[in-house]
PDB file of C-alpha atoms in Angstrom:
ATOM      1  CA  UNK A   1      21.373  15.870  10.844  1.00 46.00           C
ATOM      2  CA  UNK A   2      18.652  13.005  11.104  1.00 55.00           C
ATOM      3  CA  UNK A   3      15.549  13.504  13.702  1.00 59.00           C
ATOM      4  CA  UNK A   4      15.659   9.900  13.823  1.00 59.00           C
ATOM      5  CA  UNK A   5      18.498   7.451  14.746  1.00 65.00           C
ATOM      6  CA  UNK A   6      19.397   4.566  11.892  1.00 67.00           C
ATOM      7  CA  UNK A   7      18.443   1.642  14.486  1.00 78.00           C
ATOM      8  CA  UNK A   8      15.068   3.467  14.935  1.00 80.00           C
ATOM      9  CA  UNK A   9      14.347   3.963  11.248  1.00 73.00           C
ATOM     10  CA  UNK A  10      15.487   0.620  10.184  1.00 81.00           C
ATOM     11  CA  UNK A  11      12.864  -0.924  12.870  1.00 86.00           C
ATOM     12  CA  UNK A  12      10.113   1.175  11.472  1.00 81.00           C
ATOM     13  CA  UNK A  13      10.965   0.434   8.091  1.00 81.00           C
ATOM     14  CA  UNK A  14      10.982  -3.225   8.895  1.00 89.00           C
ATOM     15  CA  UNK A  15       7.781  -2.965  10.953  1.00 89.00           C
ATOM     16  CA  UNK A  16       6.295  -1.020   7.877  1.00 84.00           C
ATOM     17  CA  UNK A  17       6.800  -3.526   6.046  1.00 90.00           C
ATOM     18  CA  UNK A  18       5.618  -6.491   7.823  1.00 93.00           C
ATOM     19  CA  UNK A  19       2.023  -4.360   8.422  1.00 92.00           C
ATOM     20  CA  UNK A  20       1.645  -3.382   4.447  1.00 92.00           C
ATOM     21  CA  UNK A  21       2.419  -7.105   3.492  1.00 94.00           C
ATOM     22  CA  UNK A  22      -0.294  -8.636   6.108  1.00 96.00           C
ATOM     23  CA  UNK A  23      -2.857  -6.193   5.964  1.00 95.00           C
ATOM     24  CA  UNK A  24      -2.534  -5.935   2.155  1.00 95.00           C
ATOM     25  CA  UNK A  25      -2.746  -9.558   1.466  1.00 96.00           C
ATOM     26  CA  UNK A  26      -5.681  -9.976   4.391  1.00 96.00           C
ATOM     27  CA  UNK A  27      -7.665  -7.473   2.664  1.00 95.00           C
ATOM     28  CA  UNK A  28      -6.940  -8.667  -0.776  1.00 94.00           C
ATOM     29  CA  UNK A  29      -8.390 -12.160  -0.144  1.00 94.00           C
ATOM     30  CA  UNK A  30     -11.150 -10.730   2.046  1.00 94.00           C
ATOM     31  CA  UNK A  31     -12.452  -8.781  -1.083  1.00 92.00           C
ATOM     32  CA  UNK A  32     -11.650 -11.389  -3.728  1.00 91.00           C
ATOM     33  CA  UNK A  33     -13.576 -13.729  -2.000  1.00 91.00           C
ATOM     34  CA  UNK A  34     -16.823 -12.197  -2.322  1.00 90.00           C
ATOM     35  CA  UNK A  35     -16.457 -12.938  -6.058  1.00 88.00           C
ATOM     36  CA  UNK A  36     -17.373 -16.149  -7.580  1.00 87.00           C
ATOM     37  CA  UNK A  37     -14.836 -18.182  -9.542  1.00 85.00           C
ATOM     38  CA  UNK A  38     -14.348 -16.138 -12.574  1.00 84.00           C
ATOM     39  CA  UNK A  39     -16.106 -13.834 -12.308  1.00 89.00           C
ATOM     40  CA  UNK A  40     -15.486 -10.089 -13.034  1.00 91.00           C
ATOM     41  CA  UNK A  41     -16.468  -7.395 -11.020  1.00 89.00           C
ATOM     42  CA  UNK A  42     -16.201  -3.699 -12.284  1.00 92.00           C
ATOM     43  CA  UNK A  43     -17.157  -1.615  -8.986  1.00 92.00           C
ATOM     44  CA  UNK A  44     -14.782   0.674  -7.700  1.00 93.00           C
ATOM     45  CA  UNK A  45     -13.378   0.650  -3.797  1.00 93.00           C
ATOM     46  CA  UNK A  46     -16.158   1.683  -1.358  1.00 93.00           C
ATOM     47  CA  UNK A  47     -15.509   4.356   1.375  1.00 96.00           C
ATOM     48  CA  UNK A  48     -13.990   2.080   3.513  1.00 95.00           C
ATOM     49  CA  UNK A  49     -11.843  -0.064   1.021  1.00 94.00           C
ATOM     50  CA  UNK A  50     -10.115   3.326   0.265  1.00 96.00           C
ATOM     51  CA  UNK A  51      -9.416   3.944   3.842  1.00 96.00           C
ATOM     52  CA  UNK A  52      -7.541   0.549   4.648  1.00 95.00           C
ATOM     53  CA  UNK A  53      -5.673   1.287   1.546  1.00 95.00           C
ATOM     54  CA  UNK A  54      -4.644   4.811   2.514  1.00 95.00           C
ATOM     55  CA  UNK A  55      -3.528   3.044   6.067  1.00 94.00           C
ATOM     56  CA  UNK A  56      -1.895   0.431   4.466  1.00 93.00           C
ATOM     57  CA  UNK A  57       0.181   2.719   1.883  1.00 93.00           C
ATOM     58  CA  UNK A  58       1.377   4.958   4.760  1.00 89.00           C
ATOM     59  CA  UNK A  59       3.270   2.142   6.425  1.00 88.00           C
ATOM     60  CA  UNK A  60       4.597   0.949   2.932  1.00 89.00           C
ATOM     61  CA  UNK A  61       2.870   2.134  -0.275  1.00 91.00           C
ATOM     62  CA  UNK A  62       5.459  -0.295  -2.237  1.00 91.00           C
ATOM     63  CA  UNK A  63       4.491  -3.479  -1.313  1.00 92.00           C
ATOM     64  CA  UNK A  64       0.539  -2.681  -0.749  1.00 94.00           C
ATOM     65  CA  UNK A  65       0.367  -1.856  -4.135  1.00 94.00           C
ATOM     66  CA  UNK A  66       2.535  -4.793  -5.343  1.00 95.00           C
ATOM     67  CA  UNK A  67       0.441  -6.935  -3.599  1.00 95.00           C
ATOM     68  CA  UNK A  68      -3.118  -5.318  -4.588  1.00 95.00           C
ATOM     69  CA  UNK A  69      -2.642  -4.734  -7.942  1.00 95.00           C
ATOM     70  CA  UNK A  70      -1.364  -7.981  -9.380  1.00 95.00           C
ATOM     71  CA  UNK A  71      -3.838  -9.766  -6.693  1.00 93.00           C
ATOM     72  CA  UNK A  72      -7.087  -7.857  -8.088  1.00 94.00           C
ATOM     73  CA  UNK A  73      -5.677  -7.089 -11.975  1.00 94.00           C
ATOM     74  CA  UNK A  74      -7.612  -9.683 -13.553  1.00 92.00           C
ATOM     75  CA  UNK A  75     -10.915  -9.956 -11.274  1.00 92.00           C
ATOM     76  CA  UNK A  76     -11.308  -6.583  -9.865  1.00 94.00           C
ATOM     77  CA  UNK A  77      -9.571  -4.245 -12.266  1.00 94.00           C
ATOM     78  CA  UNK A  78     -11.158  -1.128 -10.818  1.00 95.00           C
ATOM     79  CA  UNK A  79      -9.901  -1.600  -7.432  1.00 95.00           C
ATOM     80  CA  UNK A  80      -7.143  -2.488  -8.718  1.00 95.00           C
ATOM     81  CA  UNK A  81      -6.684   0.687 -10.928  1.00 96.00           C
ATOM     82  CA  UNK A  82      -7.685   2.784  -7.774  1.00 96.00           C
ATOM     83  CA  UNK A  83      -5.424   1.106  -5.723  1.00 96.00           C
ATOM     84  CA  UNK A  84      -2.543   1.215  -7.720  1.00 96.00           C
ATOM     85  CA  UNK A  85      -3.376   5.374  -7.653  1.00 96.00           C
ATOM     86  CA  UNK A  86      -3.263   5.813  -4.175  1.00 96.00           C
ATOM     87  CA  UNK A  87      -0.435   3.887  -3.461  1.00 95.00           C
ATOM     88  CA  UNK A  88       1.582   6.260  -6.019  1.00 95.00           C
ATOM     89  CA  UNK A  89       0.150   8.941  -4.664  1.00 96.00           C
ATOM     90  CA  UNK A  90       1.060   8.093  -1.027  1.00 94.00           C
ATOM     91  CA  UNK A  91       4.389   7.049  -2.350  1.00 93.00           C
ATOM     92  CA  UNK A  92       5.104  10.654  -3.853  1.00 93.00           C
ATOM     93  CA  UNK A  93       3.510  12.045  -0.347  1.00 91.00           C
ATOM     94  CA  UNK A  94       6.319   9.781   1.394  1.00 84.00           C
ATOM     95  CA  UNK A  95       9.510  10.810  -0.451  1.00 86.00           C
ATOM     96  CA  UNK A  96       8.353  14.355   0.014  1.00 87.00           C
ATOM     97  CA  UNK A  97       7.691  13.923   3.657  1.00 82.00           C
ATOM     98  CA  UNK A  98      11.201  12.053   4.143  1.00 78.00           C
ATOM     99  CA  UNK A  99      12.610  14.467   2.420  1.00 79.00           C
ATOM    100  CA  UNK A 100      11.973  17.619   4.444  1.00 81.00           C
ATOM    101  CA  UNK A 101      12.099  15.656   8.007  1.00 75.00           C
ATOM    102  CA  UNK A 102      15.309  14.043   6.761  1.00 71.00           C
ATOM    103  CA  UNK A 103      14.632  10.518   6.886  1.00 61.00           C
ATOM    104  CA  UNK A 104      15.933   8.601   4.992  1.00 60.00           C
ATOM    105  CA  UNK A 105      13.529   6.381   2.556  1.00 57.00           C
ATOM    106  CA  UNK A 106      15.541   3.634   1.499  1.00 60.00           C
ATOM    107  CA  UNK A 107      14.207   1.221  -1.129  1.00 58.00           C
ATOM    108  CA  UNK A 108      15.103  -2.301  -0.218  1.00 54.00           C
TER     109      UNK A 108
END
């Protein structure tokens, strides 16, 4: 038996989606701009970059990291790297979540 209707949980997918992909690529550009062309910056995320990111990979840790990742890979590999780690962890954090409430996570 599902808590949640399909309609419902196919909106909030869909709306989870649409937030991760916005907010990921507004705060990708926001910190990538702060670097100069070419340059490489080897800081970590700050208190508040982690935050957004833990926001963002709630609604959809899929595409946030997509989108982080290959955005920062080559001029902020740090972030990157710690991006990339809590979007895997908040992905493991949904499936077990969906799991015992019994909604379904579907992939798509």
């Amino acid at each position: 038996m599902h808590i949640i209707s399909k309609s419902t949980s196919d909106l909030i997918i869909y709306i989870g989606i649409v937030v991760s992909i916005i907010g990921s690529i507004i705060i990708m550009k926001r910190i990538k701009a702060k670097l100069a062309v070419g340059q490489v910056s080897q800081e970590p995320l700050t208190k508040d970059e982690r935050i957004k990111i833990w926001i963002l990979a709630l609604f959809n840790p899929i595409w946030t990291d997509i989108i982080l990742y290959f955005g920062w890979r080559k001029s902020l590999p740090i972030k990157a790297k710690n991006a990339n780690l809590i979007c895997f962890i908040t992905f493991f954090l949904w499936l077990a979540l969906s799991y015992l409430i019994g909604f379904p996570v579907r992939i798509n």
